Structure formats: structure tokens, C-alpha cells
Amino acid sequence: MWDTIFRPYRSSDAQHSDRSAGDRLRHREKVRQSIRENIADIIAEESIIGKNRDRIIKVPIRGIKEYRFIHGENAGGVAQGGQGGLEPGDVVEDGQDQGHKGEGKAGNQPGVDYYETDVTLEELIGIMFEDLELPDLERKKLREMDAERLTRRKGYRTVGIRVRLDRRRTVKEKLRRRLAVQGSLGEYADKRFPFHENDLVYRHVTTDIKKESNAVVLCMMDTSGSMDTMKKYLARSFFFLLCQFVYTKYRNVEIVFIAHHTQATEVTEEEFFSKGEAGGTLISSAYERALEIIAARYHPSLWNIYAFHCSDGDNFEADNDTALRRAQELCEACNLFGYGEIKPHGHYAYESSMMTFFRKLVAPNFMTLRIERKEDVYPCFRTFLSKDRASAEPLSA
Amino acid sequence: MSNLYSVEDLEEWDRRIREKAREFGLDCCPQQFEICDHNQMLSSMAYSGVPSHYPHWSYGKAYEKQKTLYDYGVSGLPYEMVINSNPALAYLMRDNSLLLQILTIAHVYGHNDFFKNNFTFKTTRPEYAVDTFKAHGDRIRRYIEDPSIGLENVEKLLDAAHAVSLQCRRNLAIRKRTIEEERSVLVESSLAPADPFQALHRRESLPPPNLNKIPPVPDEDLLLFIRDHNPDLSRWEKDVLTIVNEEAQYFIPQIETKIMNEGWATYWHAKILDGLELPQELYLEFLVRHNQVVRPFPMSLNPYHIGLAIWQDIHRRHNGPEDPAKRTADEKLFEIRESDRDSSFLRRHLTEPLVRELNLFEYEIKGAQKVVKNVADQDGWLQVKEALLKNVGMNSVPVIKVEDADFGHNHTLYLVHDHDGRDLELEYAEKTLAYLCQLWHGEVVLETALDAKRYLLIHNDGGFATKALP
């Protein structure tokens, strides 16, 4: 008869043998990379405005499928029926509700093997804003904004958590103790000299709050009658990204919301993202209100100011010169003034545009971009905020 | 609770199980059981049970998928995981109840016997399996750590090699001819057969064979062909292709005998446990567990269920009073387990009543829907069986062969898909051709059919293109 051996369970093995850890890490890196590459599509498909940050989003992953030669749809297949007879022509599975069945069946059928992963909105936003920051942040006199929390090494202690154990110093301590008692060891001189609790040395770490200059972001949005649902949606998507970005990256940046038609009013965040209005358009009104607010609360010598304006550019013609003058003034006060023109496809052929008009405005910190589709929102946003402005190419400016 | 048992208990049960197994005639390799926890089990599953397997992200993906399914309770962990090696290696999960361990041990001996005796496993060299995998792992890790190669390059190559790893010979019991042998066969077949009436008959003139063509006859081993015929590959790249090919060859017998093998192990675990005279509470648990294993999966195929039903049917047919066979039913079973694989097994032994009993049906895909095409009635059962045969083992992998390594004297790799009525999935074909292009360092052309029209799928530096053939 053949021999059989039982090898009993050893928990030490279990702790050391997490051999899939490296491959899992590599797989997750690939997932993240894939998300990063497709993020413009993902956020264009998902209406993320006003969603809870803990919400889980299903993100289709491309590029990490394992491709092979497989048979296509006309191959069909064989399965076992459940209870009850089946007749030729019966529909046994409807692709429409495939999504609810979970992953259990994916993978054994070619074509159905699409791969999805769950990401929280928080994580997605983290990936989106990874390499963006408010550009040209200057040192201003008053610094009270906490920008980053850094952990910094600060000396050594005898107590601490395991991961911060300093092995080199611990061994030194032990050697020192051994040298001190060497003479008195006697017959134990050749025996093991184990570590003692007092030998352990841990690195000590403190958190450091780095102060940065004050900053304020001014969001100006056109809410006039010509801004239809689609245009408002695009503008709001842009501002939503902007707010999420500021909240994610900076702790104390202030945001001011201004909604305008022929008059401009400062509104709350909630109103800004939900309220609709109607009427004509005087762009200068928004800029004037912005200048007033800057003068009253955010003096340029103390604050970094970022102003963004989204409109369809359908301005009342007589207002154009005033608007240009005010924009000029805003440029002088702000670190960056961005103008995004919302022109869904087919619109700009017959509508007036501020883009041509703003060409007369020459200032290094003034940027104009055109948003045509929802896919443009994120690239456009990136162009405004890229660290390295030279490498970011404007889409259709 | 039922978890209260020691390794000694298991050894005692194992002794009794082995006695029973031997009494029934099972013939096993030495066996090793390793007791593990569920995390180790998940890890083992991700690497198909292979210890010290080489790293690749796809195994991380497999782990994540298994873990998600396990965490959400969609699927439990398998009771058994056996590796075809000598000594055979199997894992027992320590959280399982005593009965599950007994059931697993009995089931594992079924697999062990099958691995040792079935003809498809003759080429797998089980006594070297563990060492071979370890050597593969060490080599790949060394390439990853080599600063002149690095993770990125090894991973890129593995991605490409994995994509075509199953495009290789299916029946390893047939020896592959060398190029010289192929050429002499071609020469022989081009000579007119010996004719006793030479003086009367006009000499038949056969076209001379083209002996310069590479390969002389279409070659199925895509990875090996590329390894041997792409002079630009460096030594480590050739080695990686060899490793991936060897692994595929090792696993093909298991793919080829899934239904037989699982059915066989299930058949014997049931017989062994029936013969163990289990105490009542264990026996009841056994009935429950056994029925969980062999219940049909609606809209899917349960190899345990189908395999077991066929083995039982064979036994019944050779044991019945209507057939006073010379051989006993058991002898017949052992003979079949040695000489069949899934496709021959099903072709010979899946009868009309069985197709009906198993409630098998054939479906086709119409848009987003699966529509029943044939059911197990008098007119349909043969079609259902034929369709099943097309989907078992390696039959579900399209057959693609190298036709010409220098098509149009252009260093173009010309492949032909043996079209059997099933088209290729075009997106997957495109991506896989891209991988082949990367391995071949040049243009790759695949001849196939889509909607009953011949097409060439072409992949080169310029990207992917399709061209209709006249």
C-alpha cells in the first residue's frame, strides 16, 4: 500500500507564506493605472455631482483582461437545465439583467468576461487630483492655511509600535549591555545572549503641519436663460470637480460662489449647484461682484486668488467692452483667471462667443478653454490646474 | 463541535480509507496532505495549487476574484486541491469539519489514482513536477531581478506568452515529428505507390513537395515555433517561452479530463464512505455534503454531477443481468479510466437517457439573450451531445496552426484557424494577434472565417486590419 504523510498546520508558516501578496499588489497597480488612463471617460459616464463620497462606483477596467483566442458568439454552448422542461426557443438568460448576477458566472463564457472593479468616489477623486495643484501659489504675508500634514522623524524612544523598531540601534544597545556585563558572565560567557526589553529602540515620529499661503477660489457661473440644461450640467460638472479638488488637496482654502444673469449674487454652495434662473446675460456684472468681494474680503497682497468663470459666451453685446475691462482688472488681482466657454456641439456656429473677444485681453495668467462635450470637462480642468503648464495641452482654445 | 479532532484522528481515518481504497482496487502514488488555513487555500488556488510558482499579476487577479467570491459567500472554498505530482500533494483546510476531511481524503485518493493511471498524464512526469515548478519560479525571479531585464520586460513577455500558451499540441501521447522526419514523410508521400503492373500503367505524376517551406506541415505549438524560428529572441526570452509552454503542457491533461476525473473521484469517495461504517451523525453530514457536490448547476455544467452520472451508468450497464459480461463492471471502469479522456469518454458513454436525465440542452446566443436551441428529446439529443463534445477539454480552444514562417518572403508569420463552424471573438483575436506580433517581431496574419466568409486578420507595426478573401 502507498504511504501517506500528514503535515500539521503551523501558524508561523501561514504568516510567512502570503506568497500572492506581490502579485496582488502588481494587479492593483495595474487596476489603478487603468483607471487613471480612462478617468476622463469614467467621470463623463458617471454623474458624480453631489454624490456622497463614500458611494461605490463600478468602473469598467480595460487593458488588464487576459486575452487569448476564444470562440465568438456564434459558438453557443451546453448547460444543464434547472427544474421544469425547456423547449427550443425558450430564453434562458437575458443579458439585460446580467449585471445583477454578480461575478459568479463571468469568465466561463467568452464575450461576457468584462471586468469591473469597485472604487469609492473618494478613491476616484484621489486618483484624479494626484498630480494637480493650485498653480503659482505665492507667499503672502499672512499664512494660515494648513496645506499638508507631513510625518517627520524626531528622535528615538524606548516605546513604540513594531514597524518603527530601529534594528540597528536595538542591536547596538544589546552589544553595549553585553560589553558592560562581560566580565561577570563567568560560565555563561559562551551561551546565547538574548535581547532584553530594554534594548528595544523605536523611531519617534511627529506630524508637522506646513503652513501655506491663504487662497480663495472664486466660482462664477452664468445662469441666464440661454444656459440650457446641458450647458448648466457641463458648467456644474466643472465646478464640482474644482470644489472636490480644493476640498481634497487643501484644508483651508475658501470658495466663493457667484451666480449671474444680468445681476450677480453671491450664493451658497448648495444653491450654486442646484438653482436655476433665467434672464439675459451681463458678464460684467459677475466680474464686478467678484472685484467687490476681493476688495472687501480678500486683499490681493494677503491672498492667492483663483477665479473661474463658466458661461456660454452669449453676452449682451453692449456689455462686452465693460466685461473686457473688468476681466483685465480681475487678471491683475488674481493669480489665475480661467474662462471656460460651454459650447455643446453645433451651438457655436450661430451664437456669439466671448472667446474671440477675450483674445484682446493679454495677460499671462488668463486662460480660455472651450468645453464641448462632457468628455472635455476633465481634460479642461486638468489644463487649468496642471503643475507643469507647458506639458498640458489646451484642448480647443 | 465537529472541529474537535487531532491530526492523529485524521491519520486513523486515513488508514481506514486507504484500506478501503485498496480493497476497491485504487492504485495510488504516495500521498502528502498539508493542513492549511483559508488564506493559504486561496493562495494555493490562485496558483492552481503549485508551490513556489513564478510570479505574475494574473495570479493576483485570480486571488482577488476568489477572495471576493468567498467573502461575499457566492462560492465556498473547494474541499480539495490536489496536485499531480509524486508524491501527490493535497491541501486540507483546518476549519473544515471532521467529515469534510474524511470526504476530502477519500476524494483525493480518487484523483491520485486517476493521475497515476490515465494515459493523458503519462507525459507529465509527476515525480519532477514540484521541482520543475520551483526551478521555473527561480528562473523567472532571477530574470526579474536581473537589472538588464527587469520586472517590466518579464511581465510584458509573460503577458504575451500566456495569451497563446494553450495554442499547442493537445494529444501529448502522440510524439511530435522533427522537421527532418516531416520532410521525409512529405517526400515519401509524393512518390507514386509501388505498382505491380508498372509496365502496363502510366506513371502517376505527383507534384513535388516544397521542402524549403517552414514549417513543412502546419505546426500547432505556437510558442515553441516562435522560440525556434525568431532569431532575434535573446536567451532569457526563449527560456520564458519554454517555461510557459511546459506549464501549459503540464495542465492540458487536467483540462482534457475534467469531467472524467471529477466524476471518478466522486464515484470513489461515495463508495469508500459508504463502506466506512460511519457513525450516524457523520453519515448524515456525508449525505448532505455529497449532494451539495453533485447537485446540478442550472444554466451551467457541474463536472462532478455529469462525471458521476456517467461512471454510475457504465457500472450499471456492465453489472446488469441483461449483460452477463465476461469482465466485471469494476474492471471495465478501471479500463476506461486508463484509456479515455473527456471527449472520447462522453462520445462513447453519454447515452440518450443520460442526456435526458442530466437535463442537458444546447443554447445559442442571440444578441443579449441565450436561447435554447436543442433539448434532450428524440430529435435533439444528438445535437446536444455534439455541442457538448465541442465544449469539453481543449475542444473549447480554437485550433490555430502556423502555416508559413516567411509568407510572401516577408518574414510574415502566416497562421490558419481550423474553422469548425465557430468564429473567433474578434476583439480577443485582435489583442492576441498584437501579442503574437510582439513575440514574432514582425507582421502576423491569421486566416479565419467570420460569418461564413474567409478573412485575413493582419497585425503589424501599423496596427490591426482585416481583409476579406475572395
Coordinates of C-alpha atoms in Angstrom, one line a residue, chain A residues 1-10 13-15 17-21 23-28 30 63-96 98 103-115 118, chain B residues 11 14 18 26 28-37 40 43 47 50 52 55-58 60-61 63-65 92 94 109 151-152 155 162-163 165-167 298-302 305 358-363 368-373 375 387-388 391 396 398 400 421-425 427-428 431-432 446:
Chain A
M1 CA 0.0 0.0 0.0
W2 CA 1.2 3.5 -0.7
D3 CA 2.4 5.9 2.1
T4 CA 0.6 8.9 3.3
I5 CA 2.0 11.8 5.3
F6 CA 0.1 14.5 7.1
R7 CA 1.9 17.8 7.6
P8 CA 0.2 19.6 10.5
Y9 CA -0.8 23.2 10.4
R10 CA 1.9 25.7 11.5
D13 CA 4.1 29.2 8.0
A14 CA 0.8 30.9 7.4
Q15 CA 2.3 34.2 8.3
S17 CA 3.6 32.3 3.2
D18 CA 1.4 35.1 1.9
R19 CA 3.0 34.4 -1.4
S20 CA 0.4 36.0 -3.6
A21 CA 1.0 39.4 -1.9
D23 CA 1.2 39.6 -7.4
R24 CA -1.9 41.1 -5.8
L25 CA 0.0 44.4 -5.4
R26 CA 1.0 44.4 -9.0
H27 CA -2.6 43.6 -10.1
R28 CA -3.9 46.6 -8.1
K30 CA -2.5 47.8 -13.0
G63 CA -6.3 46.7 -20.5
I64 CA -5.9 44.1 -17.8
K65 CA -8.1 41.4 -19.4
E66 CA -6.2 38.3 -20.2
Y67 CA -6.7 38.0 -24.0
R68 CA -6.5 34.6 -25.8
F69 CA -8.0 33.2 -28.9
I70 CA -11.6 32.3 -27.9
H71 CA -14.7 31.5 -29.8
G72 CA -17.2 34.2 -30.5
E73 CA -20.9 34.5 -30.0
N74 CA -22.0 32.0 -32.7
A75 CA -20.3 29.2 -30.8
G76 CA -23.2 28.7 -28.4
G77 CA -22.8 26.2 -25.6
V78 CA -24.3 23.5 -23.5
A79 CA -25.8 23.8 -20.0
Q80 CA -27.9 21.8 -17.6
G81 CA -31.5 22.9 -17.1
G82 CA -33.0 23.6 -13.7
Q83 CA -36.4 22.4 -12.7
G84 CA -39.0 22.2 -15.4
G85 CA -38.8 21.3 -19.0
L86 CA -37.3 23.5 -21.6
E87 CA -38.5 23.9 -25.2
P88 CA -36.4 25.1 -28.1
G89 CA -36.8 28.8 -28.4
D90 CA -37.1 29.5 -24.7
V91 CA -35.0 32.4 -23.4
V92 CA -32.9 31.1 -20.5
E93 CA -30.8 34.1 -19.9
D94 CA -31.4 37.7 -20.6
G95 CA -28.3 39.9 -21.0
Q96 CA -30.1 42.9 -19.7
Q98 CA -26.7 40.2 -16.3
E103 CA -19.3 38.0 -10.9
G104 CA -20.1 34.4 -10.2
K105 CA -20.6 33.4 -13.8
A106 CA -18.4 35.8 -15.6
G107 CA -15.3 34.2 -17.1
N108 CA -16.7 30.9 -18.2
Q109 CA -18.4 32.4 -21.2
P110 CA -16.4 34.3 -23.8
G111 CA -17.6 37.7 -24.5
V112 CA -19.2 38.1 -21.1
D113 CA -15.9 38.3 -19.5
Y114 CA -15.8 42.0 -19.0
Y115 CA -14.1 43.1 -15.9
D118 CA -15.5 48.8 -7.3
Chain B
E11 CA -4.3 9.5 10.4
D14 CA -6.9 7.9 6.6
R18 CA -6.7 3.6 2.4
L26 CA -7.4 2.0 -6.5
C28 CA -2.2 5.5 -5.9
C29 CA 1.2 7.3 -5.7
P30 CA 2.4 8.2 -2.2
Q31 CA 0.3 11.0 -0.8
Q32 CA 1.1 14.1 1.2
F33 CA -1.6 16.1 3.0
E34 CA -0.8 19.6 4.1
I35 CA -3.1 21.2 6.6
C36 CA -3.7 24.9 5.8
D37 CA -5.9 27.8 6.7
Q40 CA -3.3 29.7 2.3
S43 CA -3.3 31.5 -2.4
Y47 CA -1.6 29.3 -8.4
V50 CA 1.5 24.8 -7.4
S52 CA 6.7 28.2 -5.5
P55 CA 5.0 35.5 -10.0
H56 CA 2.7 37.2 -12.4
W57 CA -0.1 39.8 -11.8
S58 CA -2.7 37.5 -13.3
G60 CA -3.0 38.3 -8.1
K61 CA -6.2 38.9 -10.1
Y63 CA -6.7 35.6 -5.9
E64 CA -8.8 38.8 -5.7
K65 CA -11.6 37.2 -7.6
L92 CA -6.8 20.1 3.8
R94 CA -8.1 23.2 9.0
Y109 CA -7.2 9.2 -3.5
L151 CA 10.0 43.3 -14.0
E152 CA 8.5 45.3 -16.8
E155 CA 5.9 40.9 -17.3
H162 CA 0.2 33.5 -21.6
A163 CA -2.1 34.7 -24.4
S165 CA 0.1 29.3 -24.1
L166 CA -2.8 26.9 -24.9
Q167 CA -2.2 27.1 -28.7
P298 CA -28.8 25.2 -13.6
M299 CA -27.6 27.2 -16.6
S300 CA -24.1 25.8 -16.2
L301 CA -22.3 22.5 -16.1
N302 CA -21.3 20.6 -13.0
H305 CA -22.6 15.7 -11.4
L358 CA -28.9 15.3 -16.8
N359 CA -31.3 17.7 -18.4
L360 CA -28.7 19.0 -20.9
F361 CA -29.7 21.4 -23.5
E362 CA -27.9 23.4 -26.2
Y363 CA -28.2 27.2 -26.4
A368 CA -28.1 39.8 -25.3
Q369 CA -30.1 36.6 -24.8
K370 CA -29.3 32.9 -24.5
V371 CA -31.9 31.0 -26.4
V372 CA -32.5 27.2 -26.2
K373 CA -31.6 25.6 -29.5
V375 CA -33.2 19.9 -25.8
A387 CA -22.4 20.6 -28.9
L388 CA -21.2 19.3 -25.6
N391 CA -17.0 22.4 -25.5
S396 CA -13.2 24.8 -26.5
P398 CA -9.7 27.3 -31.2
I400 CA -4.6 27.7 -34.8
G421 CA -18.3 26.5 -37.6
R422 CA -17.3 28.6 -34.6
D423 CA -16.0 32.1 -35.4
L424 CA -13.3 33.8 -33.3
E425 CA -14.2 36.6 -30.9
E427 CA -11.7 41.8 -30.0
Y428 CA -9.8 39.0 -28.3
K431 CA -5.4 41.7 -28.9
T432 CA -3.9 38.2 -29.1
L446 CA -4.3 34.9 -39.3

